[in-house]
PDB file of C-alpha atoms in Angstrom:
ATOM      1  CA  UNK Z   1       2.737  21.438  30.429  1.00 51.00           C
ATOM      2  CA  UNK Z   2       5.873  22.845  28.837  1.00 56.00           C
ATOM      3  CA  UNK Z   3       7.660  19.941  29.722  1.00 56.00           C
ATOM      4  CA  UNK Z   4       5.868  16.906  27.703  1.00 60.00           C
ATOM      5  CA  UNK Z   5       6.001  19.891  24.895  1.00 60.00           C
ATOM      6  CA  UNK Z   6       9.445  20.073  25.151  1.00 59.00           C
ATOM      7  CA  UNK Z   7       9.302  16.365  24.627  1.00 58.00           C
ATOM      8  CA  UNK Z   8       7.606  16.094  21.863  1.00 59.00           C
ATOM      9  CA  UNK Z   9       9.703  18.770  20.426  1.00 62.00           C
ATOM     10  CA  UNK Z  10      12.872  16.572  20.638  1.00 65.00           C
ATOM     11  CA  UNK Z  11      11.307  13.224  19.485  1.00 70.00           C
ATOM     12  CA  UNK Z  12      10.348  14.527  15.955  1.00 68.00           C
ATOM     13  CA  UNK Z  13      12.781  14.728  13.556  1.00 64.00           C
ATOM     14  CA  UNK Z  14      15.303  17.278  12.555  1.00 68.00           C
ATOM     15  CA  UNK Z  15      15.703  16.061   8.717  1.00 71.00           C
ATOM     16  CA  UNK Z  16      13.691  13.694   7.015  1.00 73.00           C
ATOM     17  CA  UNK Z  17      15.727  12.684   4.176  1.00 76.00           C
ATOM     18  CA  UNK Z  18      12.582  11.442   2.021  1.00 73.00           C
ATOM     19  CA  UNK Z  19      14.855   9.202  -0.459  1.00 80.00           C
ATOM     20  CA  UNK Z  20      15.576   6.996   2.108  1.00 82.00           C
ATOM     21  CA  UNK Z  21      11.908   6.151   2.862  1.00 81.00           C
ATOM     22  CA  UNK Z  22      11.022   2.858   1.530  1.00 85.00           C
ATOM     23  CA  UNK Z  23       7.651   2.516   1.329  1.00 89.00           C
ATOM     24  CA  UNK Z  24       5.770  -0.990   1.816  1.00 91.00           C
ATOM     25  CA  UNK Z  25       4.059  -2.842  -0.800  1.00 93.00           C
ATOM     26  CA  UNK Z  26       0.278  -1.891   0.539  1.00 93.00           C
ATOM     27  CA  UNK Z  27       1.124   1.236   0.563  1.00 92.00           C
ATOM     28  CA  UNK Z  28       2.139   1.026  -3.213  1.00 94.00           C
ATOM     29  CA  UNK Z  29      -0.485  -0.891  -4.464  1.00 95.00           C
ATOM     30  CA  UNK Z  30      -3.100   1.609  -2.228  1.00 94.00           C
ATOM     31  CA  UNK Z  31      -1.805   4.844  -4.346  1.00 95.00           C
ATOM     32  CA  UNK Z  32      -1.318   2.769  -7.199  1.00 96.00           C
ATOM     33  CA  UNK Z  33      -5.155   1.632  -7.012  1.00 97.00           C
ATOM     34  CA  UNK Z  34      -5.803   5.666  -6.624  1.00 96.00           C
ATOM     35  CA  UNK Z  35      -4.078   6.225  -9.936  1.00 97.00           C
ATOM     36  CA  UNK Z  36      -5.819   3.964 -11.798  1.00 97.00           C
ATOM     37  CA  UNK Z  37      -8.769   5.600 -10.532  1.00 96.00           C
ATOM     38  CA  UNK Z  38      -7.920   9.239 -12.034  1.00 97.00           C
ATOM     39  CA  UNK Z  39      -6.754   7.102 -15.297  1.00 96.00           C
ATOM     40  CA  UNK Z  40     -10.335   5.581 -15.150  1.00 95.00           C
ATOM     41  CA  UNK Z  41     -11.873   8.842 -14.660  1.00 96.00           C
ATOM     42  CA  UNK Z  42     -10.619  10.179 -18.515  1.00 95.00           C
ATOM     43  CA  UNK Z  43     -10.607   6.641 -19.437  1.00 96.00           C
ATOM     44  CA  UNK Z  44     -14.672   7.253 -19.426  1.00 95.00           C
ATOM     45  CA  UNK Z  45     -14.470  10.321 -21.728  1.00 94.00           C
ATOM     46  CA  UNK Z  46     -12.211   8.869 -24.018  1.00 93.00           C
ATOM     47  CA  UNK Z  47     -14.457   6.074 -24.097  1.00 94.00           C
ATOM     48  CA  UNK Z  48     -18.024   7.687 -24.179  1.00 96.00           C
ATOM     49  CA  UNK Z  49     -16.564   9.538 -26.992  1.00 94.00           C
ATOM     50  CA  UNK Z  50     -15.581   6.625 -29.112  1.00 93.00           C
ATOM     51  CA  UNK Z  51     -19.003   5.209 -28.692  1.00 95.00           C
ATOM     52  CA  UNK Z  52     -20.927   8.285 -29.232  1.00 96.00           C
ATOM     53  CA  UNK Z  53     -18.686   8.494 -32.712  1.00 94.00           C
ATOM     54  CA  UNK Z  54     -19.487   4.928 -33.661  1.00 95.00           C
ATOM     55  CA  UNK Z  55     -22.747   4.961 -33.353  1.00 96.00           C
ATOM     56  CA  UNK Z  56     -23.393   8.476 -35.476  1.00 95.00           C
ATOM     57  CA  UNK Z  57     -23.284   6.915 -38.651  1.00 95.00           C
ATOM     58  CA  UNK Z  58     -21.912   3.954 -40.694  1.00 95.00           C
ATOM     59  CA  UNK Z  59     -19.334   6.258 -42.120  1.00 96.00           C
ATOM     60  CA  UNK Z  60     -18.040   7.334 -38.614  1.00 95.00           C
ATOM     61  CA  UNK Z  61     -18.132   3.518 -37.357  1.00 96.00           C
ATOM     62  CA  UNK Z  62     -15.438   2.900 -40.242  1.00 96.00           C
ATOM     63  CA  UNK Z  63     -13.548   5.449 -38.773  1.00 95.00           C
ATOM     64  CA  UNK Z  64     -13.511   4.604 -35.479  1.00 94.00           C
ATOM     65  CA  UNK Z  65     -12.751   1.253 -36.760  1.00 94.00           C
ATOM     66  CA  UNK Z  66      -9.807   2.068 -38.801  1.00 95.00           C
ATOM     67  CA  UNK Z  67      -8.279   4.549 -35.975  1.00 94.00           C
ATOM     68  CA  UNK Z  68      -7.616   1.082 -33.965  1.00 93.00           C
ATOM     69  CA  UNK Z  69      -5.019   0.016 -36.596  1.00 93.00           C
ATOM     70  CA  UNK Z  70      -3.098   2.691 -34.930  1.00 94.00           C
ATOM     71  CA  UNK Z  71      -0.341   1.872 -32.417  1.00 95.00           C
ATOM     72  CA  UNK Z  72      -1.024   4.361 -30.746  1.00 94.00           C
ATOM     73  CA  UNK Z  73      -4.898   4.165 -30.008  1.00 93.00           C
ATOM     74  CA  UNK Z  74      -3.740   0.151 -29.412  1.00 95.00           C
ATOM     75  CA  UNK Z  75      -1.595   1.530 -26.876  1.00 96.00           C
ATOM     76  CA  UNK Z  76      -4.173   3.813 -25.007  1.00 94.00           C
ATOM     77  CA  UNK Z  77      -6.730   0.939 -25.054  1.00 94.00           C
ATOM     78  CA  UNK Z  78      -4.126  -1.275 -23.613  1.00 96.00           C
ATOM     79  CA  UNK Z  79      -3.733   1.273 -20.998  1.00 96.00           C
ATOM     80  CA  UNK Z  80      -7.303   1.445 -20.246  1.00 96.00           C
ATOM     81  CA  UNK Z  81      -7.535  -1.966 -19.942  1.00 96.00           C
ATOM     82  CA  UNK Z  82      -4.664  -2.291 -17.660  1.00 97.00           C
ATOM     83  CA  UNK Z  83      -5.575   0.506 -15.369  1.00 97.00           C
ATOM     84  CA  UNK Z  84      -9.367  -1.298 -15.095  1.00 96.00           C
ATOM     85  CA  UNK Z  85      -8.072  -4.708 -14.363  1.00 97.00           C
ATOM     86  CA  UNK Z  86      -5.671  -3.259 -11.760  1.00 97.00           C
ATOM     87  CA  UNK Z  87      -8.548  -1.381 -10.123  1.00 97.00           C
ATOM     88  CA  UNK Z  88     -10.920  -3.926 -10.272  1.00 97.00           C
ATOM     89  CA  UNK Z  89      -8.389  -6.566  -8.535  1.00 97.00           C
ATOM     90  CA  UNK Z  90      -7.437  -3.573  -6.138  1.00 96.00           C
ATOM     91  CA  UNK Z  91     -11.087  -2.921  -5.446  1.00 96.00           C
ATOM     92  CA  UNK Z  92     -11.327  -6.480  -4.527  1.00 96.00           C
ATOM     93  CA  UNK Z  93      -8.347  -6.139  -2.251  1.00 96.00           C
ATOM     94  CA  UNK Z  94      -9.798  -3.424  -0.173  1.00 94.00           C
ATOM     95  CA  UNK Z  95     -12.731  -5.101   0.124  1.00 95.00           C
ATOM     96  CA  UNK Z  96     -11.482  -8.216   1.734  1.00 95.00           C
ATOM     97  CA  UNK Z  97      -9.254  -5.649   3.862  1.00 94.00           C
ATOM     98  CA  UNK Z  98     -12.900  -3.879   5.020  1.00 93.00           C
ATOM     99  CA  UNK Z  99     -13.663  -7.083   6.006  1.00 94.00           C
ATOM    100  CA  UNK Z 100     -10.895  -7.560   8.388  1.00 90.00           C
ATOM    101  CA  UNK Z 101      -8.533 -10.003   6.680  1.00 91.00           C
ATOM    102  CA  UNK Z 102      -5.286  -8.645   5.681  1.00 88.00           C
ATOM    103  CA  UNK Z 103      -4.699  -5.715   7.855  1.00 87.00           C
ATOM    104  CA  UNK Z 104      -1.608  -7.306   9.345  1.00 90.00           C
ATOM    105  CA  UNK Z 105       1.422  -6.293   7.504  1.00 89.00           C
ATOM    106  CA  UNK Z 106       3.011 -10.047   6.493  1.00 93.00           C
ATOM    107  CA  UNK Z 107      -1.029 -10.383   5.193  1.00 94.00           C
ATOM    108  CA  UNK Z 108      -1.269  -7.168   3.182  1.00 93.00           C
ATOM    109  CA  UNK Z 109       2.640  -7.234   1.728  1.00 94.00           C
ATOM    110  CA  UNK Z 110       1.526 -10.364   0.502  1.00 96.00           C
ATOM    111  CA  UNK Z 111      -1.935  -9.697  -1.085  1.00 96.00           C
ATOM    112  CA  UNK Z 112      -0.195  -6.883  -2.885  1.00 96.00           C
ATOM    113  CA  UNK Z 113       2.256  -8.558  -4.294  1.00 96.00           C
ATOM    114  CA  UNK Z 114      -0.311 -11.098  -5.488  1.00 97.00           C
ATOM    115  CA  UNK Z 115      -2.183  -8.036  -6.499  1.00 97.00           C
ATOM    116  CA  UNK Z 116       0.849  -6.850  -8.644  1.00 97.00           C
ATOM    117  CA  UNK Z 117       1.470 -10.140  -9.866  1.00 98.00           C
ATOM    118  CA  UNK Z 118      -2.164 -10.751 -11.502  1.00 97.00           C
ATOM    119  CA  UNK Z 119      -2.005  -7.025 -12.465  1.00 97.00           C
ATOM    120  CA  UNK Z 120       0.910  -8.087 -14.925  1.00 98.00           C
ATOM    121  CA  UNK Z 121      -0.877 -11.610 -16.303  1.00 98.00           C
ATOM    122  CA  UNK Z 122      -3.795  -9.565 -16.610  1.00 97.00           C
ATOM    123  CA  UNK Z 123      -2.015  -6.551 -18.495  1.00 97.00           C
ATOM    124  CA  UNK Z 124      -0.364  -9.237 -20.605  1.00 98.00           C
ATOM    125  CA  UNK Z 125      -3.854 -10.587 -21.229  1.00 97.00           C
ATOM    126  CA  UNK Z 126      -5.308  -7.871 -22.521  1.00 97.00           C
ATOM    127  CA  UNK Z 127      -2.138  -6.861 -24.663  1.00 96.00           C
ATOM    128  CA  UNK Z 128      -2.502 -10.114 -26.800  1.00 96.00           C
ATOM    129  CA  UNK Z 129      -5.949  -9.056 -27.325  1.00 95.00           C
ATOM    130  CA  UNK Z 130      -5.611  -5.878 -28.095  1.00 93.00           C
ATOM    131  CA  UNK Z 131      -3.028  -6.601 -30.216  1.00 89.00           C
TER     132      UNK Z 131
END
């Protein structure tokens, strides 16, 4: 026994110098589909908030209206919008993965780069109508 865990002892290794790690492109668009999860998550309360405020009174519906001439709220709903279409596409992704297609590595580099690639027309998208 103290043999094969002598062997496994050498095989790992000694320094894993993480900044040379490239990671692949599923693997990207798999955490990147996790982030835009969390950014869904507050997404939600920033949203349920807006709509709870619009819907008080006519006076607060004006104001919810005028705070989207800001940049800034433009911005955030751009983000939303972004991380949603991202996660939806991503969503889709996995699911055709569950069903078996994809797994191999030439399959799933190139699904998410196709993923990353309607991400951006999609972000674009939404930032002319935002905006």
């Amino acid at each position: 026994m103290e043999l094969s865990e002598q062997n496994v002892k050498k095989q790992r290794p000694v320094h894993l110098d993480l900044q040379t790690i490239r990671m692949p492109a599923p693997a990207i668009a798999s955490i990147l589909h996790r982030i835009s999860g969390v950014i869904m998550l507050f997404a939600v309360g920033i949203l349920i908030w807006l709509l709870n405020s619009s819907l008080a009174s006519a006076e607060s519906f004006a104001g919810v209206q005028a705070m989207f001439d800001s940049f800034v709220v433009k911005f955030i709903v751009w983000g939303i919008l972004t991380a949603l279409g991202y996660h939806l596409l991503g969503g889709i992704r996995h699911l055709v993965m569950d069903s078996g297609r994809w797994e191999e590595l030439a399959s799933g580099t190139a699904s998410a780069k196709g993923l990353f690639v309607l991400t951006v027309a999609f972000s674009i998208v939404a930032g002319i109508w935002v905006w």
